[in-house]
CSV table of C-alpha atoms in Angstrom, one decimal:
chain,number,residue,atom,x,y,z
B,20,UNK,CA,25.1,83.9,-84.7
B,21,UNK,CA,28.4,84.2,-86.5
B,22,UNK,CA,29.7,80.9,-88.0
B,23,UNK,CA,33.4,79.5,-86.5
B,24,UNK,CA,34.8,76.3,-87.6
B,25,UNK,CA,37.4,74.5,-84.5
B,26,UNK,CA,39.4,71.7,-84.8
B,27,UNK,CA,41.5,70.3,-81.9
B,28,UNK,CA,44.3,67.4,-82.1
B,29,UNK,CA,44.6,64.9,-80.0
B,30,UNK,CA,48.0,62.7,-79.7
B,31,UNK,CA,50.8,60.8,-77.7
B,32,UNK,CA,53.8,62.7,-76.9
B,33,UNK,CA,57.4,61.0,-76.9
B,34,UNK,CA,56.8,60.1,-73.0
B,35,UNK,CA,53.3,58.2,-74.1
B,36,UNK,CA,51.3,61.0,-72.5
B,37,UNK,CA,47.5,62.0,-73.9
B,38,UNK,CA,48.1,65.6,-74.9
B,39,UNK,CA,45.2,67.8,-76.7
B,40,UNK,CA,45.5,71.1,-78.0
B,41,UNK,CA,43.7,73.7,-80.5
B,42,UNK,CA,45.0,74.0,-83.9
B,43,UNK,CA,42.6,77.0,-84.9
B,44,UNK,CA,39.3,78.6,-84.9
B,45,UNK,CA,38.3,80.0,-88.2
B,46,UNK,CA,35.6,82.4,-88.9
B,47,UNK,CA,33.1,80.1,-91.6
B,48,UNK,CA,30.5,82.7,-93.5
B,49,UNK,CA,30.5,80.2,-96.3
B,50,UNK,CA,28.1,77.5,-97.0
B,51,UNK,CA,28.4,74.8,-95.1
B,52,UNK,CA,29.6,72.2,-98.0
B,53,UNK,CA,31.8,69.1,-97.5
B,54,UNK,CA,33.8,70.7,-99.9
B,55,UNK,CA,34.1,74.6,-98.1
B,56,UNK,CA,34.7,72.0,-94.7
B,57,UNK,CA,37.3,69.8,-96.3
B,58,UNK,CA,39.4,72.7,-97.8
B,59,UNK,CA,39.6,74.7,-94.1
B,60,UNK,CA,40.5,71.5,-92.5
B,61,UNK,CA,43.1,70.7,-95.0
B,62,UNK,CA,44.8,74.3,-94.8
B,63,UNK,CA,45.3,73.8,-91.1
B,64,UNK,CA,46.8,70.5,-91.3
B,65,UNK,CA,49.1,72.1,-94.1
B,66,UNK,CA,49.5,75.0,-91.8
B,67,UNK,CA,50.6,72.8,-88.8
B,68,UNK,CA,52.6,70.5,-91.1
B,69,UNK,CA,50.3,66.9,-89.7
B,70,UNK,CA,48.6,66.1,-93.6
B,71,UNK,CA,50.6,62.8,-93.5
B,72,UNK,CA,50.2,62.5,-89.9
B,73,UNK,CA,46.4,62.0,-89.3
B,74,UNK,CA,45.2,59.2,-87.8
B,75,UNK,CA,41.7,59.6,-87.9
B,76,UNK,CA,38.6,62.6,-88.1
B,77,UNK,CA,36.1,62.8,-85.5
B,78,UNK,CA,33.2,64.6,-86.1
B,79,UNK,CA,29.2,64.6,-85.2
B,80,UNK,CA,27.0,62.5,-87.5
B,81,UNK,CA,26.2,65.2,-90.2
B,82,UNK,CA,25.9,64.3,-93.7
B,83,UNK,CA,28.2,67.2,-94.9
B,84,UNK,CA,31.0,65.8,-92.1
B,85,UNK,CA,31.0,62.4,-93.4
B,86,UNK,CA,31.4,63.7,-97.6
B,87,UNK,CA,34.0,66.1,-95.6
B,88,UNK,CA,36.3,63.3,-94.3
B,89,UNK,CA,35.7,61.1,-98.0
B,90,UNK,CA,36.9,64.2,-99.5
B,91,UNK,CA,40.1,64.7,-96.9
B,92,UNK,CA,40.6,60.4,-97.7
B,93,UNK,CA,40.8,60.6,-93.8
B,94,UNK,CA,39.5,57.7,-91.3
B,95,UNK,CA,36.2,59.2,-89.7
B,96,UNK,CA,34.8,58.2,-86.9
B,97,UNK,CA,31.5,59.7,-85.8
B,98,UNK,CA,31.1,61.1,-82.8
B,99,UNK,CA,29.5,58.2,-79.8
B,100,UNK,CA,28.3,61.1,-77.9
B,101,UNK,CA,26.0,62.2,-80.5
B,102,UNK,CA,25.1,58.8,-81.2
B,103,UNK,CA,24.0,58.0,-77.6
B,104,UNK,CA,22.0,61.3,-77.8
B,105,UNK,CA,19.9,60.2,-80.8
B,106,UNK,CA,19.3,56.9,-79.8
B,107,UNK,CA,17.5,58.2,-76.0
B,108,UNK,CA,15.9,61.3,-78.0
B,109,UNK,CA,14.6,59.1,-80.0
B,110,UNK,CA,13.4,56.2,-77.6
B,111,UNK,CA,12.2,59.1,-75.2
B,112,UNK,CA,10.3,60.2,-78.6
B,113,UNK,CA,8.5,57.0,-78.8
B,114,UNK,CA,7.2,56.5,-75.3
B,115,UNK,CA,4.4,58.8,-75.1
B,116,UNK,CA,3.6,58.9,-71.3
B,117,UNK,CA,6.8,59.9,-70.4
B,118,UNK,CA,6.7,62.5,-72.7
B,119,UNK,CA,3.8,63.6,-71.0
B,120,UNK,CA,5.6,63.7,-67.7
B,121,UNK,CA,8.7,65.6,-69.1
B,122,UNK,CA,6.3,68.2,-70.8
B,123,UNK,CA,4.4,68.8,-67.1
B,124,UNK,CA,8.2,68.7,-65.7
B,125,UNK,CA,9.3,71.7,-68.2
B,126,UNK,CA,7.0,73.9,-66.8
B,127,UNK,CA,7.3,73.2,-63.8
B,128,UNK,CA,10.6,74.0,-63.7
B,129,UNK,CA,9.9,77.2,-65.7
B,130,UNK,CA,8.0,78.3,-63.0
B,131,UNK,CA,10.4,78.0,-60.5
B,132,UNK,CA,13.3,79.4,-62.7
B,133,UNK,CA,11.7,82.1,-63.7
B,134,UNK,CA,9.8,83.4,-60.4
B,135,UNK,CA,11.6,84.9,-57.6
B,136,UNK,CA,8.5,84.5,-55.3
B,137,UNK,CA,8.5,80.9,-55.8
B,138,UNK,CA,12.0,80.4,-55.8
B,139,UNK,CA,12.2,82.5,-52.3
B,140,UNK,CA,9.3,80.0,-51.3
B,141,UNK,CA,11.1,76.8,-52.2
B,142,UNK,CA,14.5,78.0,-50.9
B,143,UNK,CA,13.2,78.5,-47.2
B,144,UNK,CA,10.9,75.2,-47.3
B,145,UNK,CA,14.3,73.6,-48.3
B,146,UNK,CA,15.9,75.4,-45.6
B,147,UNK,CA,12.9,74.6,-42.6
B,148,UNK,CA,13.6,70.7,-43.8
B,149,UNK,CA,17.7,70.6,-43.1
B,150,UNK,CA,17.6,70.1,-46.9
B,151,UNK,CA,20.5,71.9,-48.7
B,152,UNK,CA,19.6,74.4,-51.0
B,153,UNK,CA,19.4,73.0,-54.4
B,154,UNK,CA,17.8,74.8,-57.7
B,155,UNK,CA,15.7,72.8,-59.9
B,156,UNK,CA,17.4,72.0,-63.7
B,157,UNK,CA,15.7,72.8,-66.6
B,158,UNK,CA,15.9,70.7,-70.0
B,159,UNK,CA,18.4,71.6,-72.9
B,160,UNK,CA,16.5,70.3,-76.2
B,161,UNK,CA,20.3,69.1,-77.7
B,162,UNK,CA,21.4,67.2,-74.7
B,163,UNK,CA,19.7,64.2,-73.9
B,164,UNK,CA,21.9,64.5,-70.6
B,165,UNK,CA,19.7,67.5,-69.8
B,166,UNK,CA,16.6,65.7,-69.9
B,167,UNK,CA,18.0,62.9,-67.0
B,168,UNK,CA,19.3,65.8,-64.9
B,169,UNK,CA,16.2,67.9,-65.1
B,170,UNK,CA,13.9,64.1,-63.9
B,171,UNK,CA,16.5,63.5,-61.5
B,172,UNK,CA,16.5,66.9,-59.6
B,173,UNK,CA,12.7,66.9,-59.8
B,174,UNK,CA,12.6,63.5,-58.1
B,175,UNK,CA,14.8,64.3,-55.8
B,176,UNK,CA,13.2,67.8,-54.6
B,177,UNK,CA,9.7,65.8,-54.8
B,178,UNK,CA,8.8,67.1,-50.9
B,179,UNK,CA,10.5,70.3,-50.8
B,180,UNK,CA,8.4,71.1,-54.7
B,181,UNK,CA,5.6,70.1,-53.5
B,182,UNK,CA,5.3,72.1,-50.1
B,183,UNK,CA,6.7,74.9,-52.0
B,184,UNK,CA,3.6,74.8,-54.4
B,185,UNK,CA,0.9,74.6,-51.4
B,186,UNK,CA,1.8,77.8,-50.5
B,187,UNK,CA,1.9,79.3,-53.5
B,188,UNK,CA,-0.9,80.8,-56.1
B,189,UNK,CA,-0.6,79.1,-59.4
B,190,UNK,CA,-2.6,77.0,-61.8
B,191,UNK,CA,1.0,75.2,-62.6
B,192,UNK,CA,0.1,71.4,-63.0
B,193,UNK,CA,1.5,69.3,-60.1
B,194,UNK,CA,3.3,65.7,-60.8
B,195,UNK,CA,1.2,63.1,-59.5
B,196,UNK,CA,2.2,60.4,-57.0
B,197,UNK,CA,2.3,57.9,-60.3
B,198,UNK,CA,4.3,60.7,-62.9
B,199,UNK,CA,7.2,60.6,-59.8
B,200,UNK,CA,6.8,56.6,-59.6
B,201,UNK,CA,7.1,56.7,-63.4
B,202,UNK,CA,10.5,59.3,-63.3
B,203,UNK,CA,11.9,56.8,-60.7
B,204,UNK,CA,11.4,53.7,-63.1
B,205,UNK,CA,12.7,55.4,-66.0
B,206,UNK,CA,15.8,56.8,-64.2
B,207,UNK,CA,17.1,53.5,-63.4
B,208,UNK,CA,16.8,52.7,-67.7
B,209,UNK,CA,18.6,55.8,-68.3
B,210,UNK,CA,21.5,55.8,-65.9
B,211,UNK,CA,23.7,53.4,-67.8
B,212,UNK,CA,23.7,55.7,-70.8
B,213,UNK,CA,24.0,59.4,-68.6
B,214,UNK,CA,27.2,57.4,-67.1
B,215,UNK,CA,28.5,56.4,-70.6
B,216,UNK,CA,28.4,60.2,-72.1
B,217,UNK,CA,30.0,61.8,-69.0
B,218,UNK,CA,33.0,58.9,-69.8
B,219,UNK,CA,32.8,59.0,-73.3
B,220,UNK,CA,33.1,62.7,-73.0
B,221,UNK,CA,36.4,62.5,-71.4
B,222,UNK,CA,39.8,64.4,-72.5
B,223,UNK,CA,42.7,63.8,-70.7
B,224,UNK,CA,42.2,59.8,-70.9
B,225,UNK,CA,41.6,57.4,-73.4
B,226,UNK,CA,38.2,57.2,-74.3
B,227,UNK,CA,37.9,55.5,-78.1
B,228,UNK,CA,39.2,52.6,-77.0
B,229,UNK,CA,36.4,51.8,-74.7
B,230,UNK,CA,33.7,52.6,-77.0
B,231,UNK,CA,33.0,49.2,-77.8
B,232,UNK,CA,33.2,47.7,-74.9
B,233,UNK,CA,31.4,50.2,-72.7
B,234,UNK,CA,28.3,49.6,-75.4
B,235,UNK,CA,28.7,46.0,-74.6
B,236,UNK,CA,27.3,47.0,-71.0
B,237,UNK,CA,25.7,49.6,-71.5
B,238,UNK,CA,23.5,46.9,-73.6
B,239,UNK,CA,23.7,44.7,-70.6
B,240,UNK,CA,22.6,46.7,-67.7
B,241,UNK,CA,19.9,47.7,-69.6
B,242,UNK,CA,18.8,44.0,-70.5
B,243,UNK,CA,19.2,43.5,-66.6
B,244,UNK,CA,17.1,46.8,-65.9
B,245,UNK,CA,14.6,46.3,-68.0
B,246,UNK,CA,13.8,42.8,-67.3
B,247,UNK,CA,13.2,43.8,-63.4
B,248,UNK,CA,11.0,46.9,-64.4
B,249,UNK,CA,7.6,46.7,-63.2
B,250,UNK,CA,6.1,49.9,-64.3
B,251,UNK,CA,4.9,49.3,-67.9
B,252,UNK,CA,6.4,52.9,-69.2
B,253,UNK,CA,9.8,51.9,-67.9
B,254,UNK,CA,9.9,48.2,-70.0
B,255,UNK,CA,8.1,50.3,-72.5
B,256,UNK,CA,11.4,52.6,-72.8
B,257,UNK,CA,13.8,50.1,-72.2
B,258,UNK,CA,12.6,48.3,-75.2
B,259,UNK,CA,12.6,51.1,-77.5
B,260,UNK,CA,16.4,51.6,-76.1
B,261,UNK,CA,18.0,47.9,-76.3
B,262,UNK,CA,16.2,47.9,-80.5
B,263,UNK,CA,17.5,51.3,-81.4
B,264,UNK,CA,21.0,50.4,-79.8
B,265,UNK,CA,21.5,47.4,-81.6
B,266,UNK,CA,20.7,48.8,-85.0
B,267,UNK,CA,23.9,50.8,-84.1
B,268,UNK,CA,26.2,48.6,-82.0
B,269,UNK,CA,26.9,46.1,-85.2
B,270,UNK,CA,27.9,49.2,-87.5
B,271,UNK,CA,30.7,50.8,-84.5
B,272,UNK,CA,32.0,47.7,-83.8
B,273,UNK,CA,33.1,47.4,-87.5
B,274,UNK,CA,34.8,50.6,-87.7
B,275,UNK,CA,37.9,49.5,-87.7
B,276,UNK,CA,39.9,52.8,-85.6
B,277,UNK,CA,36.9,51.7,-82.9
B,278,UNK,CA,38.0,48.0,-83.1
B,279,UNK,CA,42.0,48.4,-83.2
B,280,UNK,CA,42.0,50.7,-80.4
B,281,UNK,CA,40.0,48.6,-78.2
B,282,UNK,CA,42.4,45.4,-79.3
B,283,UNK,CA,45.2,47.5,-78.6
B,284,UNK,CA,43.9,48.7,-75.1
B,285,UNK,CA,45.7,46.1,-72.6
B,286,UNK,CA,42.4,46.7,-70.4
B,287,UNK,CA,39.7,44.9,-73.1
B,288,UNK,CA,41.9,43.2,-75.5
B,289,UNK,CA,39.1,40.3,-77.0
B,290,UNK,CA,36.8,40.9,-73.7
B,291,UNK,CA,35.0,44.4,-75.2
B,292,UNK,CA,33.7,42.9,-78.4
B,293,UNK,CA,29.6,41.9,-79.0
B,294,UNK,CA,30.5,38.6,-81.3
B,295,UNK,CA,33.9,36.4,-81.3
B,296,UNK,CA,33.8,37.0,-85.2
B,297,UNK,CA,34.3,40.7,-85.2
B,298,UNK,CA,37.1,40.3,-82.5
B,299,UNK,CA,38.4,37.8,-85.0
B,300,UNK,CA,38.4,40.6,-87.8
B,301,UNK,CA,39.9,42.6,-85.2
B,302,UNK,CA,43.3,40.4,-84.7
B,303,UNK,CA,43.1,40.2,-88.6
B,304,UNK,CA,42.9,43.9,-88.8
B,305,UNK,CA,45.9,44.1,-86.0
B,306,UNK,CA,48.1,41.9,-87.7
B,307,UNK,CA,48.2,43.4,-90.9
B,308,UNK,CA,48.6,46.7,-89.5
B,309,UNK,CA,51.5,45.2,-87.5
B,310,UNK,CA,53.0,44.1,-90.5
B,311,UNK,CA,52.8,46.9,-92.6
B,312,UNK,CA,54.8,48.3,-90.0
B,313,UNK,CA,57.7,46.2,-89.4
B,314,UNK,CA,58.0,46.2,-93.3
B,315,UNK,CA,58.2,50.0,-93.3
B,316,UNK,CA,61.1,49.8,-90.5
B,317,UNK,CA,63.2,47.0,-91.7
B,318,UNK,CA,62.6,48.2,-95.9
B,319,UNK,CA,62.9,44.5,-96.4
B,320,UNK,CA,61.5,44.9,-100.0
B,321,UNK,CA,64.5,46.9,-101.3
B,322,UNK,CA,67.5,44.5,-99.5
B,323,UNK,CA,65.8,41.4,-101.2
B,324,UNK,CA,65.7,43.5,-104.1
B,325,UNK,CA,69.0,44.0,-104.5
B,326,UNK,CA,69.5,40.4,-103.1
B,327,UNK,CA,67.7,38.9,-105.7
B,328,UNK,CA,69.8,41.0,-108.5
B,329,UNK,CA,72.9,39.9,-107.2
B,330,UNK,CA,72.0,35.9,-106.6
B,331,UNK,CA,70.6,36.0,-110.0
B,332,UNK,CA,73.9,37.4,-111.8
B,333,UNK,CA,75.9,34.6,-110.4
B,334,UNK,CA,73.5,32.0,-111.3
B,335,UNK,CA,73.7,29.8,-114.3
B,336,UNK,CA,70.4,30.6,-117.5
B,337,UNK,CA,70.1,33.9,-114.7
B,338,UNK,CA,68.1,35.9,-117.3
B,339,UNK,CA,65.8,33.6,-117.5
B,340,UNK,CA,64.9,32.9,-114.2
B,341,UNK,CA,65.6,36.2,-113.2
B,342,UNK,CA,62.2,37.2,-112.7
B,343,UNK,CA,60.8,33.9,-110.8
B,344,UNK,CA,64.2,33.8,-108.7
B,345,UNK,CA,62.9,37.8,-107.9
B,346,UNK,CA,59.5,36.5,-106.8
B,347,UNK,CA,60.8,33.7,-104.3
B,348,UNK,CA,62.9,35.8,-102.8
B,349,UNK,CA,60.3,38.7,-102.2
B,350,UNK,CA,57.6,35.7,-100.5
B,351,UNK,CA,60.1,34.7,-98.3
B,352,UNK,CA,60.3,38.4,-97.2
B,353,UNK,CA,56.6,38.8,-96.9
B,354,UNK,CA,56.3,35.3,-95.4
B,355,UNK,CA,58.8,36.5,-92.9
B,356,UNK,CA,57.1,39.9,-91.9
B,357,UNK,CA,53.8,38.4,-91.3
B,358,UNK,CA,55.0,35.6,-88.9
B,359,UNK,CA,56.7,38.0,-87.3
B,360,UNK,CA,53.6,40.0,-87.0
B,361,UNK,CA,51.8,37.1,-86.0
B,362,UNK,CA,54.1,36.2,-82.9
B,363,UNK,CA,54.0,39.9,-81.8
B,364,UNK,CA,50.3,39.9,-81.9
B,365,UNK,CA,49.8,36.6,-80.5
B,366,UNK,CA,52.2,37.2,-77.8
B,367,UNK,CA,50.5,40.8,-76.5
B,368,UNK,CA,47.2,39.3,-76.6
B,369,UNK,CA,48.9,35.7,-74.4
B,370,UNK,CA,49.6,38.4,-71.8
B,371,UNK,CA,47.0,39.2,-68.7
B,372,UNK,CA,44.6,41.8,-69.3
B,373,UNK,CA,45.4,44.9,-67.0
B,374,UNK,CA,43.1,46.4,-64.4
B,375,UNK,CA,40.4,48.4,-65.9
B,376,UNK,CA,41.3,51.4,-63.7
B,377,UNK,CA,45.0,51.4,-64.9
B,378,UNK,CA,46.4,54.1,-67.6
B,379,UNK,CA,46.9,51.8,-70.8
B,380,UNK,CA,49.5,54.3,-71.7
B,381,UNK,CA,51.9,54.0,-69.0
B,382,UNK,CA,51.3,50.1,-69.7
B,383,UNK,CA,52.7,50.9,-73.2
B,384,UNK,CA,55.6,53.0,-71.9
B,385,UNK,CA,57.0,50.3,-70.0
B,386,UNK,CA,56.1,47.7,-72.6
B,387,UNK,CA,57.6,49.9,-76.0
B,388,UNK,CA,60.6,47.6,-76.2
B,389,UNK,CA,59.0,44.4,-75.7
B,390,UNK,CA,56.0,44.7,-78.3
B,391,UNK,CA,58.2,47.6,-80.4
B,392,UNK,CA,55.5,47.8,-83.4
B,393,UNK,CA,52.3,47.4,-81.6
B,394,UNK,CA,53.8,50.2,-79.1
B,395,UNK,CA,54.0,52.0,-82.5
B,396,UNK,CA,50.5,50.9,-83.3
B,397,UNK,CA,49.3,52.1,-79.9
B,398,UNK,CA,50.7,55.4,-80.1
B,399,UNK,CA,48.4,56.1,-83.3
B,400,UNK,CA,45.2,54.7,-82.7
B,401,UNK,CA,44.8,55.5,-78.8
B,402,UNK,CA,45.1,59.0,-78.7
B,403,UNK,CA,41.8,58.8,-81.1
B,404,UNK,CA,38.7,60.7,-78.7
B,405,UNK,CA,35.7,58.8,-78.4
B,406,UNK,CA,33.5,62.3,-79.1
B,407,UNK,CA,33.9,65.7,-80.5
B,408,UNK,CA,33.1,67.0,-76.9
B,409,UNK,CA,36.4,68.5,-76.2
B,410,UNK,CA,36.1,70.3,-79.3
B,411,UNK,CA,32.5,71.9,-78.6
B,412,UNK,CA,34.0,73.0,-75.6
B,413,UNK,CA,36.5,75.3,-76.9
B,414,UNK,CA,33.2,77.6,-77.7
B,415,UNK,CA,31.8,76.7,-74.2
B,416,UNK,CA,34.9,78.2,-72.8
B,417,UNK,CA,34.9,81.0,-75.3
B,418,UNK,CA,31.2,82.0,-74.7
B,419,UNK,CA,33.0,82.1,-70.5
B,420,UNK,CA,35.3,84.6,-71.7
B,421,UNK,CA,34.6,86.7,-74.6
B,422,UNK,CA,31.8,88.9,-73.1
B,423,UNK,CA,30.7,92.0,-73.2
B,424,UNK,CA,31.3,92.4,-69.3
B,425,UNK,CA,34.9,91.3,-69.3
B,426,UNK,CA,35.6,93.4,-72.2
């Protein structure tokens, strides 16, 4: 019940590798404030010497997290994994039979968790049907995920349960032949979002990249799954799903670290985005960025600067067209750095989209010479996690290892 604050950094080595590591883990007894939040994550990236260096935050949803990353001036990106979990909380909230089912599946799974005499029972029924031995899952309120495994393992031990339960003394109420009829339907609505979490989840690949475009069919395969549901509780949930995932597919698809990684992915490119005018935004977005960083490397601004000075001294009436003769020349520069931007951009995005299986890095590793600023682009805005996962894992791992029987 003691209060620790983690943050872990996630970023592309010279040899365009995905690296992740833990900057710290600080006790937290204070309140939980943006402000308390913001002024421990600052003093670690002072500490580690990245302030100038961060890309972007990514955090769960909470209120305090967002006012944190406003008061850090830091990109923040909200956790997808969180997201996903209150949008099927939520739709599993508002479709009242199969809450029904999952309340008569809890306890059911209780039971068997929590007597040895039926777990004995349905261990040798599993064992006298050439079944392997397999332990029914119980729901974790916090993880949606939970709630899938715990329907799935109960469909899939229907025979073995329910032979188990013939035998056995109890007033426990049994799933009817219609609840597991019901579970089936409603799996097949709920896979396409179990699959996205465990990918989104990921650490050692690229994962915000692919947010967007792994919504895009997550939002299609449920379209397809729901139009081919015949049990009225399964169309019921799959409505309730494709509405509340909407409302939140416009807003992610704006945020603009979502929208330049997945641009700058040579797997989606254009082909992740919901409408062509955000993927327009996108190049937009992209070009700018580009420019702002060929302008940085080739300090442009201070040579025709200094140009400018030395045109205008040799020039007839100079001090008086000093000042226009300054303008002119810094246009041409900016004229210059966007078109060159432009062709850069143009020029990646002309090029065939890579297989999705293939590492985007190692694409950029080989193409770092070719598309020099977008490589530099890359570098930043891919390493960016899709979820806060692998950082709720460092006290997964902790709880593993500081107990009181190792000690």
């Amino acid at each position: 019940m003691d209060a620790y604050l983690a943050v872990t950094c996630h970023f592309i080595d010279d040899n365009t590798c995905l690296k992740s590591t833990l900057l710290g883990v600080v006790k937290f007894p204070q309140a939980h404030t943006a402000e308390n939040l913001a002024c421990v994550k600052s003093s670690l990236m002072e500490e580690w010497g990245i302030k100038s260096k961060v890309t972007c935050l990514v955090t769960d949803g909470a209120s305090n997290m967002i006012a944190c990353g406003k008061n850090l001036k830091l990109r923040h990106a909200v956790c997808i994994a969180h997201t996903l979990n209150l949008v099927v909380k939520k739709a599993l909230e508002l479709t009242p039979v199969l809450s029904t089912i999952r309340t008569k599946a809890r306890k059911l799974v209780g039971y068997f968790r929590s007597s040895t005499t039926a777990k004995e029972k349905l261990d040798l029924v599993q064992e006298h049907m050439r079944k392997p031995k397999k332990k029914l899952i119980q729901e974790v309120e916090t993880r949606w995920n939970s709630t899938f495994q715990m329907l799935e393992r109960v469909a899939e031990l229907r025979e073995p349960v329910g032979a188990a339960l013939a035998g056995l003394q109890t007033d426990i109420a049994v799933l009817t032949s219609d609840d597991y009829n019901n579970i089936c339907a409603c799996l097949s609505i709920l896979s396409p979002f179990h699959e996205a979490t465990i990918e989104l989840s990921e650490e050692k690949k690229v994962s915000g990249s692919k947010v967007v475009p792994l919504l895009k069919m997550v939002e299609k395969m449920l379209q397809e799954e729901a139009a081919k549901a015949t049990v009225p509780v399964a169309r019921e949930l799959g409505e309730h799903l494709i509405r509340l995932l909407r409302e939140r597919l416009d807003k992610i698809q704006s945020m603009s670290i979502m929208s330049l990684a997945t641009r700058l992915d040579p797997r989606y490119k254009s082909l992740g985005f919901f409408s062509p005018t955000k993927a327009d935004e996108a190049i937009k977005r992209l070009t700018s960025e580009c420019a702002s960083v060929i302008s940085r490397e080739s300090h442009s601004s201070s040579a025709a600067a200094s140009t400018s000075q030395d045109a205008a001294a040799e020039r007839p009436g100079s001090k008086l067209w000093f000042h226009l003769d300054a303008m002119v020349t810094e246009s041409r520069g900016i004229h210059s750095v966007t078109a060159d931007a432009t062709v850069e951009v143009q020029r990646y995005l002309a090029e065939h989209n890579i297989d999705r299986t293939e590492d985007p890095l190692q694409y950029w590793e080989r193409q770092r010479c070719i598309h020099p600023s977008l490589y530099r682009l890359a570098v930043g805005y891919l390493c960016t996690p899709a979820s806060s996962v692998p950082c709720e894992r460092v006290f997964s791992k902790a709880g593993e290892v500081i107990s009181k029987k190792r000690n």
